[in-house]
Amino acid sequence: MDFTRFMNKFNEIERQLSPTSALRLSFDNISPETEEPPEGNKRLWGVPVPPFVSEKVVSWIEEEFNEAPIYYNGNCVLKKVENVRMIDRYNTKNPTVGTLYLTATHLIFVEPDSNKETWILHMHIANIEKLPLSTTGSPLLIRCKTFLSVTFVIPKDSECHDVYTSLIKLFQPVSINKLYCFNYQPAKDDFPQNAGWDYFKLDAEFKRLRVPNDIWTLCTMNEKYDLCDTYPRQIYVPQEATKLMLISSSRFRSKGRLPALTYLHANKASICRCSQPLSGFSARCLEDEQMLEAIRKTNPNTDYMYVVDTRPRINAIANRAAGKGYENEAFYENIKFHFLGIENIHVQRASLQKVLEACEQKTPTMSGFLNALESSGWLKHIRSVLGTSSFIANAVDKGVSVVVHCSDGWDRTAQVCSLASLMLDPYYRTIKGFQALIEKDWLAFGHKFSERCGHIQTEAREVSPIFTQFLDCTWQLMSQRSDAFEFNERFLLILHDHVHSCQFGTFVGNCEKDRLDLKLAERTYSLWGFMSNHLNEYINPLYKPVMDELIKANLAPQCIKFWRGMYSRFESGIHPREPLGDVLLDSKEHCNSLEDHVQHLTKRIASFKNYISKSAKKLQDATTTKPSKETVSNEIIDNKYNYDKKLSELSAADDDHPLKANNMSFANLSLNSEQTASPNGLTDEITAVAVDWKPMRNVTACSCSTPFDQFSKKTHCWRCGEIFCERCIDKSMALPGQDSGKAVPVCRSCFRTMQKNSP
Amino acid sequence: MEFADLIKTPKLDGVLLYLPDHDNQQATVEGTLCITGHHLLLSARQENTQELWLLHKNIDCVEKKPRLMQNIVTGGIITLKCKDLRIISLEIRYAKEFFNVSSSLEALSAIQNVELEYPFFYRPMYAILEDGYTMFRPELEFGKLISGVGAPSSPNVAAINVCTPSTSTTAAAGSGSGGMIGIPHPLQNGFTMDAAAAVTGGNIPVCEWRITNCNKDFSVCATYGAMLIVPKAITDEQIALSASFRDGGRFPVLSYRHENGATLMRSAQPLSIQGIKRCRADEAILNLVLGRSKKGFIVDTWGKGKSNTETDQHYSQWKKVNRAIGNVSSPASILDSFGKLIDACNDISCTTDKWLSRLENSGWLNLVLNSLNASCVVAQCLDQEGSPVLVHGAKGLDSTLIVTSLVQIILNPDCRTVRGLQALIEREWIQAGHPFASRHRYSCYTPHQTRNKNSGATFVLFLDCIYQLYTQFPCSFEFSTQLLILLFEHSYFSQYGTFLCDSERERHELRVHTRTTSLWSYLNRPDVLQTLLNPLYEPNANVIWPSVAPISLELWSELYLRWVIDQRNIATTMAQIQELVTREKELRTQAIKLRKQALELSQEVLALKNDKDV
């Protein structure tokens, strides 16, 4: 059967079928709980069809396809192969045998014995290789952009070939319009399509930086992308820059990427970014020189500024032959030039390739691994990116403005501008701030995601792990300063995976203009919308927000570490057996739950006491007892409160916990609420919150018998305190014993119980 | 000899001290230098300035750099490289003082007479609550070991199943030992562990054990303690025979008994004296250990062909396994490797490539990996096969002890507690005769040629292995890495007597136990202990199988890099973890308290409402 035709038709039909029907394409694990389809007259392959699907469509499908497609977990299976062996590196001796399902979006391997599933999104596949035939079948080696590397041994060579050819067609579309994001539908009522698209606006971010102001102004000349089509519409330039300067400077720079503001520090020092000048051996542009001078003048505190060329000097010199190059120091006044020697995209690509080889050594030895790591040069490159960023951050911190460029100003420049901002501004170290930073320096100012991440078929020499490197550098900073970042490692991994998955439209296209042309905001979902539903998973439990602090990266080679959690993350055998991050995050969640519960109980107690004292008063009034006694009893109660309050304040005295703001405050206790004084439901409220959570240790599988591995998220049900896998804890609701009334994660059984109880 | 003879300049003003500091800068303090019998002091005599207190024993090597002016020495810089890995410099302005100070420090840091060392002079300023020297008495520890019940931390050892000593006649030295220790103990008379085995499954082969005092005058084995555990059916004569067959007299003794009854033994390599390659008494010991099980394992930690090994024909049921710790597993080569590692760590301005290649070239992580590997193999034999294992290297004083002690940390949750680790170090290192004094006399900064061949860094390697286990199981250890660092330091220089001397015999002769204070007496003081605990500790009864993939190992930067790279992040992280965990516990208690209160009050309200209704 012609595959594309099938898919097109299928997508069409799928859109018409109700979301309750079997087709729910999701990169996330899909709930295995199937719901009853609505009753209807028409049936297709024995399954009722919702009334709005026309007879025509049904009959067309029945004519066209004789057989009912197979479904796996709600995904239409294009191909199903039994008795497949999955081999991973640490388990070459006992491969697991299971069934391989090929769907339109995923390759799914199911191990029937252990209930374990491996889902590989086609978009995540980096390359597929058919290995030489072995005695057990044809091996198919699949390497993913997520650094998963897996071999499936398929008994029949013909079947292997089928899977191979299908995957070749599926994994890297030719056209950008065929990317996964244009088909993706999240699970029902997860989040609306428009969520996330309006979270970050460039002008809002610059407003936060107090731009425009009397020195920096918004340049309107790029409204139609005339000045530079890979820049955002809104660019901020010095007030002094004239139209002529902007146009000429833009013409004098590679791809028209003229110097524009990207970060303004509180001390008026700024970071501007651009591309290399088209200087060749002798060309010069007076307006470009004036432009840089205008930028220098925006910072009155120092009489010079830096121009950082992130490339090695030799690369910059070589570019002159092509009519490009670097600024001639003789023409630019009051400027100090620095070459900082970050290698180009080809070197970085080759380096990561070698890192992966180091991770995949067949019989790893200590020296073998260290040698391979050394010869990959990866840590050296990470160090040089961090070093350059530190240079810029330190300069800005000391009050010197910096103009940064590399060749086209969208790889190395994006890396170091965003990292320097990250070091300078604590806002960027929050979850929201980091997303804003990516929006600004990567999405708005343009980075060739389609090519660098290999979203669509492209020249191999255009692929390069530039964004991965940026995340790696962020991770290095995080591991040097574990309290400075609001987000955790999982946050970076999710970002990394979705930059490559194209499940969301956020990272599709190479610049703002591309994204508008593709109408991504209307046609696709936003990653930020998706992430906003999972924020609690991305929290660094040790975060202590400290404002206005430059974080200094320690650049000693001993401090630059190999990011095992990224490049070897799927080798579950090699990671710490008790993952500290998960344990701490869990503790933090538990604290949140308890705090909320304590607050609720405190309110309840206060209202009970109030009720008692009131009735006592009534009683006293009725029996005309002396009023003085009543005030005494009241005072006693009050004192008790004060005492309690003091205790809690003491216990939290030198506690700068971010949660402190949520600490129970006795001020907002509504002492008069009659409603809360009702003792009814107190037991329900108490049973609705688990005081003790099941320890994470020794929990090897969820109650649904899905085994937990290294990177699977274990979540506690706030009601019963048991541990569940991501699939089983898809419900959330407000619990009666919690004061805030926030919807919190509960397991299905608790959800049912609670629903039954409430009218 | 008097210290005064060595101290030519006891006090000197105007000395400049350069302390290592992070970020490639040095902190400089100008102050008065004092040299006492055991310490070097430098104080600026001002409030809030850094002071230096340095035990002479901490000094690993003294380097002099005289300053010349027109060929006349006008003072100079003395660089002290310390065993705690710190490097400090003193600048002295006058020639005479320069030479006086440097020669004094050289002489004082090289004093050979143990009795002149600081622990013999140190008197604690606090009351000792619990004497560390009696906390882990061998008879108590061995009792727990044999019975397999009772955590080391539990003072109640009476729970051991003891059978009537019906066979006490065979235990030649069994009686009479009670007087020596003061407290008679039922275990000293011989006992069986059938009862314990029956509890733990019964199908595990049974070997009966007894404590022997045959080495009470250290004549059978100079490096073993006075009390040892051997199979019950073995006579002291047989022990003596076996001892003569093993290097240094280190005959096979019980090191650990797993909960399934499988036993771990250690010894030294067998010798072939004048071509005689067997010893029936030695074979008898191993055969008894074997009990009813079909096979046992002999794990050689020294490397194939480098140490002697048991012949196949005479130990037919024992399978030999080679798990060398290093290419050359000698203590000196371990120190060489450690030295290269520290040199690489101290060079923080080199390139990434150079760092990685020097790290690789040091071979240190390789030693760590191999140690963990060997320990896992042994632990697997014990835990999964239920087979007895005998571990030996060459002399049984170094790599053997790493493996036998790591196995216990992996298998036995008690060894992951503070007390348990102390007991383990007492049993497997101090009483087992690891020659701390010789190994730690010189450390990594002493030039290779001036170290003596008995120098080593085996104990550091052992601590690093624990650190690796800790990073992989950060919630399974009662102690924090601070305890490991503290042990590292005290094993080199200390005011306490615990790590003094090379063997029990030497400690016995010098009466170390009565004349010095034990490190454990200090460590177990509640206020000290508090600072060494792991906030995340949750007792873990399971075996902790570590990953031994190269990629899983981590450089112990908290120790090796602490003087050159800021390690504050680790401290803040720990403090925050502590805060979080404490908060969680407090909230839990508070919630429970409030629930109770709320329920009581609700009853009251209910009663009031009912009254009203009535």
PDB file of C-alpha atoms in Angstrom, chain B residues 1-3 6 37-38 57 107-121 437 441 500-501 506 510 512 515:
ATOM      1  CA  MET B   1      66.290  13.589  73.097  1.00  0.00           C
ATOM      2  CA  GLU B   2      64.587  16.806  73.986  1.00  0.00           C
ATOM      3  CA  PHE B   3      62.473  18.795  71.566  1.00  0.00           C
ATOM      4  CA  LEU B   6      65.671  20.584  67.734  1.00  0.00           C
ATOM      5  CA  GLY B  37      57.465  20.273  70.110  1.00  0.00           C
ATOM      6  CA  HIS B  38      54.496  19.237  68.019  1.00  0.00           C
ATOM      7  CA  LYS B  57      53.427  15.250  61.589  1.00  0.00           C
ATOM      8  CA  ALA B 107      63.887  17.367  62.027  1.00  0.00           C
ATOM      9  CA  LEU B 108      60.605  17.653  63.897  1.00  0.00           C
ATOM     10  CA  SER B 109      58.516  16.296  61.077  1.00  0.00           C
ATOM     11  CA  ALA B 110      60.844  13.325  60.689  1.00  0.00           C
ATOM     12  CA  ILE B 111      61.003  12.157  64.288  1.00  0.00           C
ATOM     13  CA  GLN B 112      60.975   8.397  64.252  1.00  0.00           C
ATOM     14  CA  ASN B 113      60.323   7.695  67.893  1.00  0.00           C
ATOM     15  CA  VAL B 114      56.620   6.977  68.217  1.00  0.00           C
ATOM     16  CA  GLU B 115      56.593   7.775  71.888  1.00  0.00           C
ATOM     17  CA  LEU B 116      57.498  11.358  71.119  1.00  0.00           C
ATOM     18  CA  GLU B 117      54.459  11.799  68.933  1.00  0.00           C
ATOM     19  CA  TYR B 118      51.672  14.133  69.866  1.00  0.00           C
ATOM     20  CA  PRO B 119      49.059  11.560  70.929  1.00  0.00           C
ATOM     21  CA  PHE B 120      51.296  10.629  73.860  1.00  0.00           C
ATOM     22  CA  PHE B 121      51.246  14.223  75.022  1.00  0.00           C
ATOM     23  CA  ALA B 437      52.709   4.197  60.633  1.00  0.00           C
ATOM     24  CA  ARG B 441      55.021   8.267  57.180  1.00  0.00           C
ATOM     25  CA  LEU B 500      49.531   4.949  65.628  1.00  0.00           C
ATOM     26  CA  CYS B 501      51.998   2.101  65.017  1.00  0.00           C
ATOM     27  CA  GLU B 506      53.490  -2.496  68.720  1.00  0.00           C
ATOM     28  CA  LEU B 510      53.824   0.897  73.852  1.00  0.00           C
ATOM     29  CA  VAL B 512      48.982   3.001  73.337  1.00  0.00           C
ATOM     30  CA  ARG B 515      48.620   6.321  77.229  1.00  0.00           C
TER      31      ARG B 515
END
